[in-house]
Amino acid sequence: MDAETIRAVAKIARSRAERGGGSAAQGDGMSRLGASRALHQLATDLEVTAAEFERTSRKRARAPRA
Protein backbone atom coordinates (compact mmCIF):
# COMPACT_ATOMS: atom_id res chain seq x y z
CA MET A 1 0.00 0.00 0.00
CA ASP A 2 1.33 3.44 -0.85
CA ALA A 3 0.82 6.82 0.82
CA GLU A 4 -1.70 7.94 -1.79
CA THR A 5 -3.92 4.90 -1.12
CA ILE A 6 -3.67 5.43 2.64
CA ARG A 7 -4.73 9.07 2.20
CA ALA A 8 -7.68 7.98 0.03
CA VAL A 9 -8.87 5.67 2.81
CA ALA A 10 -8.47 8.52 5.32
CA LYS A 11 -10.59 10.75 3.10
CA ILE A 12 -13.33 8.11 2.93
CA ALA A 13 -13.29 7.66 6.73
CA ARG A 14 -13.48 11.42 7.27
CA SER A 15 -16.32 11.72 4.76
CA ARG A 16 -18.28 8.95 6.46
CA ALA A 17 -17.76 10.56 9.87
CA GLU A 18 -19.10 13.90 8.63
CA ARG A 19 -22.05 12.31 6.87
CA GLY A 20 -23.01 10.23 9.90
CA GLY A 21 -24.17 13.18 12.05
CA GLY A 22 -27.75 13.84 13.03
CA SER A 23 -29.65 12.74 16.10
CA ALA A 24 -29.24 9.35 17.74
CA ALA A 25 -32.89 8.57 17.02
CA GLN A 26 -32.29 8.83 13.29
CA GLY A 27 -29.89 7.05 10.97
CA ASP A 28 -27.89 4.03 12.03
CA GLY A 29 -26.96 5.19 15.53
CA MET A 30 -23.41 6.20 14.61
CA SER A 31 -23.52 9.28 16.84
CA ARG A 32 -24.78 7.33 19.81
CA LEU A 33 -21.99 4.78 19.48
CA GLY A 34 -19.24 7.38 19.02
CA ALA A 35 -18.36 6.08 15.57
CA SER A 36 -17.99 9.57 14.14
CA ARG A 37 -15.25 10.40 16.65
CA ALA A 38 -13.58 7.05 16.01
CA LEU A 39 -13.64 7.61 12.23
CA HIS A 40 -12.10 11.07 12.63
CA GLN A 41 -9.35 9.52 14.78
CA LEU A 42 -8.81 6.77 12.19
CA ALA A 43 -8.50 9.37 9.43
CA THR A 44 -5.94 11.32 11.47
CA ASP A 45 -3.96 8.17 12.22
CA LEU A 46 -3.96 7.21 8.54
CA GLU A 47 -2.71 10.67 7.53
CA VAL A 48 0.18 10.35 9.99
CA THR A 49 0.91 6.85 8.69
CA ALA A 50 0.98 8.12 5.09
CA ALA A 51 3.37 10.92 6.02
CA GLU A 52 5.68 8.49 7.83
CA PHE A 53 5.50 6.06 4.91
CA GLU A 54 6.58 8.82 2.51
CA ARG A 55 9.37 9.93 4.84
CA THR A 56 10.83 6.44 5.19
CA SER A 57 10.40 5.75 1.47
CA ARG A 58 12.42 8.84 0.58
CA LYS A 59 15.08 7.90 3.12
CA ARG A 60 15.37 4.39 1.63
CA ALA A 61 15.54 5.80 -1.91
CA ARG A 62 18.51 8.01 -0.94
CA ALA A 63 20.41 5.31 0.98
CA PRO A 64 23.09 3.48 -1.02
CA ARG A 65 22.26 -0.13 -1.75
CA ALA A 66 24.65 -2.78 -0.52
PDB file of C-alpha atoms in Angstrom:
ATOM      1  CA  MET A   1       0.000   0.000   0.000  1.00  0.00           C
ATOM      2  CA  ASP A   2       1.333   3.438  -0.854  1.00  0.00           C
ATOM      3  CA  ALA A   3       0.819   6.820   0.820  1.00  0.00           C
ATOM      4  CA  GLU A   4      -1.705   7.936  -1.789  1.00  0.00           C
ATOM      5  CA  THR A   5      -3.919   4.905  -1.116  1.00  0.00           C
ATOM      6  CA  ILE A   6      -3.671   5.434   2.643  1.00  0.00           C
ATOM      7  CA  ARG A   7      -4.735   9.066   2.197  1.00  0.00           C
ATOM      8  CA  ALA A   8      -7.678   7.983   0.026  1.00  0.00           C
ATOM      9  CA  VAL A   9      -8.869   5.665   2.811  1.00  0.00           C
ATOM     10  CA  ALA A  10      -8.467   8.522   5.316  1.00  0.00           C
ATOM     11  CA  LYS A  11     -10.592  10.755   3.097  1.00  0.00           C
ATOM     12  CA  ILE A  12     -13.329   8.109   2.928  1.00  0.00           C
ATOM     13  CA  ALA A  13     -13.289   7.663   6.727  1.00  0.00           C
ATOM     14  CA  ARG A  14     -13.481  11.418   7.270  1.00  0.00           C
ATOM     15  CA  SER A  15     -16.315  11.720   4.758  1.00  0.00           C
ATOM     16  CA  ARG A  16     -18.275   8.950   6.465  1.00  0.00           C
ATOM     17  CA  ALA A  17     -17.760  10.561   9.872  1.00  0.00           C
ATOM     18  CA  GLU A  18     -19.098  13.903   8.635  1.00  0.00           C
ATOM     19  CA  ARG A  19     -22.047  12.311   6.865  1.00  0.00           C
ATOM     20  CA  GLY A  20     -23.014  10.231   9.902  1.00  0.00           C
ATOM     21  CA  GLY A  21     -24.173  13.175  12.046  1.00  0.00           C
ATOM     22  CA  GLY A  22     -27.750  13.838  13.029  1.00  0.00           C
ATOM     23  CA  SER A  23     -29.653  12.739  16.103  1.00  0.00           C
ATOM     24  CA  ALA A  24     -29.235   9.349  17.736  1.00  0.00           C
ATOM     25  CA  ALA A  25     -32.893   8.566  17.018  1.00  0.00           C
ATOM     26  CA  GLN A  26     -32.286   8.829  13.285  1.00  0.00           C
ATOM     27  CA  GLY A  27     -29.887   7.049  10.968  1.00  0.00           C
ATOM     28  CA  ASP A  28     -27.889   4.028  12.031  1.00  0.00           C
ATOM     29  CA  GLY A  29     -26.962   5.190  15.532  1.00  0.00           C
ATOM     30  CA  MET A  30     -23.412   6.201  14.613  1.00  0.00           C
ATOM     31  CA  SER A  31     -23.524   9.282  16.838  1.00  0.00           C
ATOM     32  CA  ARG A  32     -24.781   7.332  19.812  1.00  0.00           C
ATOM     33  CA  LEU A  33     -21.992   4.783  19.484  1.00  0.00           C
ATOM     34  CA  GLY A  34     -19.243   7.379  19.019  1.00  0.00           C
ATOM     35  CA  ALA A  35     -18.357   6.082  15.570  1.00  0.00           C
ATOM     36  CA  SER A  36     -17.988   9.570  14.141  1.00  0.00           C
ATOM     37  CA  ARG A  37     -15.254  10.404  16.654  1.00  0.00           C
ATOM     38  CA  ALA A  38     -13.577   7.052  16.007  1.00  0.00           C
ATOM     39  CA  LEU A  39     -13.641   7.612  12.235  1.00  0.00           C
ATOM     40  CA  HIS A  40     -12.097  11.065  12.630  1.00  0.00           C
ATOM     41  CA  GLN A  41      -9.353   9.522  14.776  1.00  0.00           C
ATOM     42  CA  LEU A  42      -8.812   6.767  12.191  1.00  0.00           C
ATOM     43  CA  ALA A  43      -8.495   9.375   9.432  1.00  0.00           C
ATOM     44  CA  THR A  44      -5.944  11.325  11.470  1.00  0.00           C
ATOM     45  CA  ASP A  45      -3.957   8.172  12.216  1.00  0.00           C
ATOM     46  CA  LEU A  46      -3.963   7.213   8.536  1.00  0.00           C
ATOM     47  CA  GLU A  47      -2.710  10.674   7.526  1.00  0.00           C
ATOM     48  CA  VAL A  48       0.176  10.348   9.990  1.00  0.00           C
ATOM     49  CA  THR A  49       0.915   6.849   8.693  1.00  0.00           C
ATOM     50  CA  ALA A  50       0.975   8.116   5.091  1.00  0.00           C
ATOM     51  CA  ALA A  51       3.374  10.923   6.020  1.00  0.00           C
ATOM     52  CA  GLU A  52       5.685   8.486   7.827  1.00  0.00           C
ATOM     53  CA  PHE A  53       5.503   6.056   4.905  1.00  0.00           C
ATOM     54  CA  GLU A  54       6.582   8.815   2.507  1.00  0.00           C
ATOM     55  CA  ARG A  55       9.370   9.935   4.838  1.00  0.00           C
ATOM     56  CA  THR A  56      10.832   6.440   5.186  1.00  0.00           C
ATOM     57  CA  SER A  57      10.399   5.746   1.471  1.00  0.00           C
ATOM     58  CA  ARG A  58      12.420   8.837   0.583  1.00  0.00           C
ATOM     59  CA  LYS A  59      15.078   7.899   3.118  1.00  0.00           C
ATOM     60  CA  ARG A  60      15.368   4.391   1.632  1.00  0.00           C
ATOM     61  CA  ALA A  61      15.542   5.800  -1.907  1.00  0.00           C
ATOM     62  CA  ARG A  62      18.512   8.005  -0.940  1.00  0.00           C
ATOM     63  CA  ALA A  63      20.408   5.310   0.980  1.00  0.00           C
ATOM     64  CA  PRO A  64      23.085   3.477  -1.021  1.00  0.00           C
ATOM     65  CA  ARG A  65      22.263  -0.127  -1.754  1.00  0.00           C
ATOM     66  CA  ALA A  66      24.655  -2.775  -0.516  1.00  0.00           C
TER      67      ALA A  66
END
